[in-house]
């Protein structure tokens, strides 16, 4: 069970790190808005894939032939929901859309 949690965290932190890198440097507000909007859509997509038990959005699971049981699935879904909520607090929809 812990290995599945670690695999998920590895995948989600990889995505967050890429977002962080994309928001740094010589970027315009339009570029930032596009990156934030894309991440919000990805979080929705990840949850949608997870509900269909499609692990293609989580390469660490796929690469290591890991299985997501209902307990892990629920934890990941809750985390994705909380991440979307936090992104919405810090980046209100009118700002990036």
Coordinates of N, CA, C and O in Angstrom, one line a residue:
X1 N 0.8 -1.2 0.0 CA 0.0 0.0 0.0 C 0.9 1.3 0.0 O 0.6 2.2 -0.7
X2 N 1.9 1.3 0.8 CA 2.8 2.5 0.9 C 3.5 2.7 -0.5 O 3.7 3.9 -0.8
X3 N 3.8 1.7 -1.2 CA 4.5 1.8 -2.5 C 3.6 2.5 -3.5 O 4.0 3.3 -4.3
X4 N 2.3 2.2 -3.4 CA 1.3 2.9 -4.3 C 1.2 4.4 -4.0 O 1.1 5.2 -4.9
X5 N 1.2 4.7 -2.7 CA 1.1 6.1 -2.3 C 2.4 6.8 -2.8 O 2.3 8.0 -3.3
X6 N 3.5 6.2 -2.6 CA 4.8 6.8 -3.1 C 4.8 7.0 -4.6 O 5.2 8.0 -5.1
X7 N 4.3 6.0 -5.3 CA 4.2 6.1 -6.8 C 3.3 7.3 -7.2 O 3.7 8.1 -8.1
X8 N 2.2 7.4 -6.5 CA 1.3 8.6 -6.8 C 2.0 9.9 -6.5 O 2.0 10.8 -7.4
X9 N 2.6 10.0 -5.4 CA 3.3 11.2 -5.0 C 4.4 11.6 -5.9 O 4.6 12.7 -6.3
X10 N 5.1 10.6 -6.4 CA 6.2 10.8 -7.4 C 5.6 11.4 -8.7 O 6.2 12.3 -9.2
X11 N 4.5 10.8 -9.1 CA 3.9 11.3 -10.4 C 3.4 12.7 -10.2 O 3.6 13.6 -11.1
X12 N 2.7 13.0 -9.1 CA 2.0 14.3 -8.9 C 3.1 15.4 -8.7 O 3.0 16.5 -9.2
X13 N 4.1 15.0 -7.9 CA 5.2 16.0 -7.7 C 6.0 16.3 -8.9 O 6.5 17.4 -9.1
X14 N 6.1 15.3 -9.8 CA 6.8 15.6 -11.1 C 6.0 16.6 -11.9 O 6.6 17.6 -12.4
X15 N 4.6 16.5 -11.9 CA 3.8 17.5 -12.6 C 3.9 18.8 -11.9 O 4.0 19.9 -12.6
X16 N 3.8 18.9 -10.6 CA 3.9 20.2 -9.9 C 5.3 20.8 -10.1 O 5.4 22.1 -10.2
X17 N 6.3 20.0 -10.1 CA 7.7 20.6 -10.4 C 7.8 21.2 -11.8 O 8.3 22.3 -12.0
X18 N 7.2 20.5 -12.8 CA 7.1 21.1 -14.1 C 6.4 22.4 -14.2 O 6.8 23.3 -14.9
X19 N 5.3 22.4 -13.5 CA 4.5 23.7 -13.4 C 5.3 24.8 -12.8 O 5.4 25.9 -13.3
X20 N 6.0 24.5 -11.7 CA 6.8 25.4 -11.0 C 7.9 26.0 -11.9 O 8.1 27.2 -12.0
X21 N 8.6 25.1 -12.6 CA 9.6 25.5 -13.5 C 9.0 26.4 -14.7 O 9.7 27.4 -15.1
X22 N 7.8 26.1 -15.1 CA 7.2 26.8 -16.2 C 6.8 28.2 -15.7 O 6.6 29.1 -16.6
X23 N 6.6 28.4 -14.4 CA 6.2 29.7 -13.9 C 7.4 30.7 -13.6 O 7.1 31.8 -13.2
X24 N 8.6 30.1 -13.7 CA 9.7 30.9 -13.4 C 10.4 31.5 -14.6 O 10.2 31.0 -15.7
X25 N 11.2 32.5 -14.4 CA 12.0 33.1 -15.5 C 11.3 34.2 -16.2 O 10.4 34.9 -15.6
X26 N 11.6 34.4 -17.4 CA 11.1 35.5 -18.2 C 9.8 35.1 -18.9 O 9.8 34.7 -20.0
X27 N 8.7 35.1 -18.1 CA 7.4 34.7 -18.6 C 6.4 35.9 -18.5 O 6.5 36.8 -17.7
X28 N 5.4 35.9 -19.4 CA 4.4 36.9 -19.3 C 3.2 36.4 -18.5 O 3.1 35.2 -18.2
X29 N 2.3 37.3 -18.1 CA 1.1 37.0 -17.4 C 0.3 36.0 -18.2 O -0.4 35.1 -17.7
X30 N 0.3 36.2 -19.5 CA -0.5 35.3 -20.4 C 0.1 33.8 -20.3 O -0.7 32.9 -20.3
X31 N 1.4 33.7 -20.3 CA 2.0 32.4 -20.2 C 1.7 31.8 -18.8 O 1.3 30.6 -18.8
X32 N 1.7 32.6 -17.8 CA 1.4 32.1 -16.4 C -0.1 31.6 -16.4 O -0.4 30.5 -15.9
X33 N -1.0 32.4 -16.9 CA -2.4 32.0 -17.0 C -2.6 30.7 -17.7 O -3.4 29.9 -17.3
X34 N -2.0 30.6 -18.8 CA -2.1 29.4 -19.6 C -1.6 28.1 -18.8 O -2.2 27.1 -18.9
X35 N -0.5 28.3 -18.1 CA 0.1 27.2 -17.3 C -0.9 26.8 -16.2 O -1.1 25.6 -16.0
X36 N -1.4 27.8 -15.5 CA -2.3 27.5 -14.4 C -3.6 26.8 -14.9 O -4.1 25.8 -14.4
X37 N -4.1 27.4 -16.0 CA -5.3 26.8 -16.6 C -5.1 25.3 -17.1 O -5.9 24.4 -16.8
X38 N -3.9 25.1 -17.7 CA -3.6 23.7 -18.1 C -3.5 22.8 -16.9 O -4.0 21.6 -16.9
X39 N -2.9 23.2 -15.8 CA -2.8 22.4 -14.6 C -4.1 22.1 -14.0 O -4.4 20.9 -13.6
X40 N -5.0 23.0 -14.0 CA -6.4 22.8 -13.5 C -7.1 21.7 -14.3 O -7.8 20.8 -13.8
X41 N -6.9 21.8 -15.6 CA -7.5 20.8 -16.5 C -6.9 19.5 -16.4 O -7.6 18.4 -16.4
X42 N -5.6 19.4 -16.1 CA -4.9 18.2 -15.9 C -5.4 17.5 -14.6 O -5.6 16.3 -14.6
X43 N -5.6 18.3 -13.5 CA -6.1 17.7 -12.3 C -7.5 17.1 -12.5 O -7.8 16.0 -12.0
X44 N -8.3 17.8 -13.3 CA -9.6 17.2 -13.7 C -9.5 15.9 -14.5 O -10.2 14.9 -14.2
X45 N -8.5 15.9 -15.4 CA -8.3 14.8 -16.3 C -7.8 13.6 -15.4 O -8.2 12.5 -15.6
X46 N -6.8 13.9 -14.5 CA -6.3 12.8 -13.7 C -7.4 12.1 -12.9 O -7.5 10.9 -12.8
X47 N -8.3 12.9 -12.3 CA -9.4 12.3 -11.6 C -10.3 11.5 -12.5 O -10.8 10.4 -12.1
X48 N -10.6 12.0 -13.7 CA -11.4 11.3 -14.6 C -10.8 10.0 -15.0 O -11.5 8.9 -15.0
X49 N -9.5 10.0 -15.3 CA -8.8 8.7 -15.6 C -8.8 7.8 -14.4 O -9.1 6.6 -14.6
X50 N -8.6 8.3 -13.3 CA -8.6 7.4 -12.1 C -10.0 6.8 -11.9 O -10.1 5.6 -11.6
X51 N -11.1 7.5 -12.1 CA -12.4 6.9 -11.9 C -12.7 5.8 -12.9 O -13.5 4.9 -12.7
X52 N -12.0 5.9 -14.1 CA -12.1 4.8 -15.1 C -11.1 3.7 -15.0 O -11.0 2.8 -15.8
X53 N -10.3 3.9 -13.9 CA -9.1 3.0 -13.6 C -8.1 3.0 -14.8 O -7.5 1.9 -15.1
X54 N -8.0 4.1 -15.4 CA -7.0 4.3 -16.5 C -5.8 4.9 -15.9 O -5.8 6.1 -15.4
X55 N -4.7 4.2 -15.8 CA -3.5 4.7 -15.1 C -2.5 5.3 -16.0 O -1.4 5.6 -15.6
X56 N -2.9 5.6 -17.3 CA -2.0 6.2 -18.2 C -1.5 7.6 -17.8 O -0.4 8.0 -18.2
X57 N -2.2 8.3 -16.9 CA -1.8 9.6 -16.4 C -0.8 9.5 -15.2 O -0.3 10.5 -14.8
X58 N -0.6 8.3 -14.8 CA 0.3 8.0 -13.7 C 1.4 7.0 -14.1 O 1.2 5.8 -13.8
X59 N 2.4 7.5 -14.8 CA 3.4 6.6 -15.4 C 4.1 5.7 -14.4 O 4.5 4.5 -14.8
X60 N 4.3 6.1 -13.2 CA 5.0 5.2 -12.2 C 4.2 4.0 -11.9 O 4.7 2.9 -11.8
X61 N 2.9 4.1 -11.9 CA 2.0 2.9 -11.7 C 2.2 2.0 -12.9 O 2.3 0.8 -12.7
X62 N 2.0 2.6 -14.0 CA 2.1 1.8 -15.3 C 3.4 1.1 -15.5 O 3.5 -0.1 -15.8
X63 N 4.5 1.9 -15.3 CA 5.9 1.3 -15.5 C 6.2 0.2 -14.5 O 7.0 -0.6 -14.8
X64 N 5.6 0.3 -13.3 CA 6.0 -0.7 -12.3 C 4.9 -1.7 -12.0 O 4.9 -2.5 -11.0
X65 N 3.9 -1.8 -12.9 CA 2.8 -2.7 -12.8 C 2.1 -2.7 -11.5 O 1.9 -3.8 -10.9
X66 N 1.9 -1.5 -10.9 CA 1.3 -1.4 -9.6 C -0.3 -1.4 -9.8 O -0.8 -0.9 -10.8
X67 N -1.0 -1.8 -8.8 CA -2.4 -1.9 -8.8 C -3.0 -0.9 -7.9 O -2.4 -0.7 -6.8
X68 N -4.1 -0.2 -8.2 CA -4.7 0.7 -7.3 C -6.0 0.0 -6.8 O -6.9 -0.2 -7.5
X69 N -5.9 -0.3 -5.5 CA -7.2 -0.8 -4.8 C -8.1 0.3 -4.5 O -7.7 1.5 -4.6
X70 N -9.3 0.0 -4.0 CA -10.3 1.1 -3.7 C -9.8 2.0 -2.6 O -10.1 3.2 -2.7
X71 N -9.0 1.6 -1.6 CA -8.5 2.5 -0.6 C -7.6 3.5 -1.1 O -7.7 4.7 -0.9
X72 N -6.6 3.1 -1.9 CA -5.7 4.0 -2.6 C -6.4 4.9 -3.5 O -6.1 6.1 -3.6
X73 N -7.3 4.4 -4.3 CA -8.1 5.2 -5.2 C -8.8 6.3 -4.5 O -8.8 7.5 -5.0
X74 N -9.4 6.0 -3.4 CA -10.1 7.0 -2.6 C -9.2 8.1 -2.1 O -9.5 9.3 -2.2
X75 N -8.0 7.7 -1.6 CA -7.0 8.7 -1.1 C -6.6 9.6 -2.2 O -6.5 10.8 -2.0
X76 N -6.3 9.0 -3.4 CA -5.8 9.8 -4.5 C -6.9 10.8 -5.0 O -6.6 11.9 -5.2
X77 N -8.1 10.3 -5.1 CA -9.2 11.1 -5.5 C -9.4 12.3 -4.6 O -9.6 13.4 -5.0
X78 N -9.4 12.0 -3.3 CA -9.5 13.1 -2.3 C -8.4 14.1 -2.4 O -8.6 15.3 -2.3
X79 N -7.2 13.6 -2.6 CA -6.0 14.5 -2.8 C -6.2 15.4 -4.0 O -5.9 16.6 -4.0
X80 N -6.6 14.8 -5.1 CA -6.8 15.6 -6.3 C -7.9 16.7 -6.2 O -7.8 17.8 -6.6
X81 N -9.0 16.3 -5.5 CA -10.0 17.3 -5.2 C -9.5 18.4 -4.3 O -9.7 19.6 -4.6
X82 N -8.7 18.1 -3.3 CA -8.1 19.1 -2.4 C -7.1 20.0 -3.2 O -7.1 21.2 -3.0
X83 N -6.4 19.4 -4.1 CA -5.4 20.2 -4.9 C -6.2 21.2 -5.8 O -5.8 22.4 -5.9
X84 N -7.3 20.7 -6.4 CA -8.1 21.6 -7.2 C -8.6 22.8 -6.4 O -8.7 23.9 -6.8
X85 N -9.1 22.4 -5.2 CA -9.7 23.5 -4.3 C -8.6 24.5 -4.0 O -8.9 25.7 -4.0
X86 N -7.4 24.0 -3.6 CA -6.4 25.0 -3.3 C -5.9 25.8 -4.5 O -5.6 27.0 -4.3
X87 N -5.8 25.2 -5.6 CA -5.5 26.0 -6.8 C -6.6 27.1 -7.0 O -6.2 28.2 -7.4
X88 N -7.8 26.7 -6.8 CA -8.9 27.7 -7.0 C -8.8 28.8 -6.0 O -9.2 30.0 -6.4
X89 N -8.4 28.5 -4.8 CA -8.2 29.6 -3.8 C -7.1 30.5 -4.2 O -7.2 31.8 -4.2
X90 N -6.0 30.0 -4.6 CA -4.8 30.8 -5.0 C -4.9 31.4 -6.4 O -4.3 32.4 -6.6
X91 N -5.6 30.8 -7.3 CA -5.7 31.3 -8.6 C -7.2 31.2 -9.0 O -7.7 30.3 -9.7
X92 N -8.0 32.2 -8.6 CA -9.4 32.3 -8.9 C -9.7 32.2 -10.4 O -8.9 32.7 -11.2
X93 N -10.8 31.6 -10.7 CA -11.0 31.3 -12.1 C -11.0 32.5 -13.1 O -10.5 32.4 -14.2
X94 N -11.5 33.6 -12.6 CA -11.5 34.8 -13.4 C -10.1 35.3 -13.8 O -10.0 36.0 -14.8
X95 N -9.1 34.9 -13.0 CA -7.8 35.4 -13.3 C -7.1 34.7 -14.4 O -6.4 35.2 -15.2
X96 N -7.3 33.4 -14.5 CA -6.6 32.6 -15.5 C -7.4 32.2 -16.7 O -6.9 31.6 -17.6
X97 N -8.7 32.4 -16.6 CA -9.6 32.0 -17.8 C -10.0 33.2 -18.5 O -10.2 34.2 -18.1

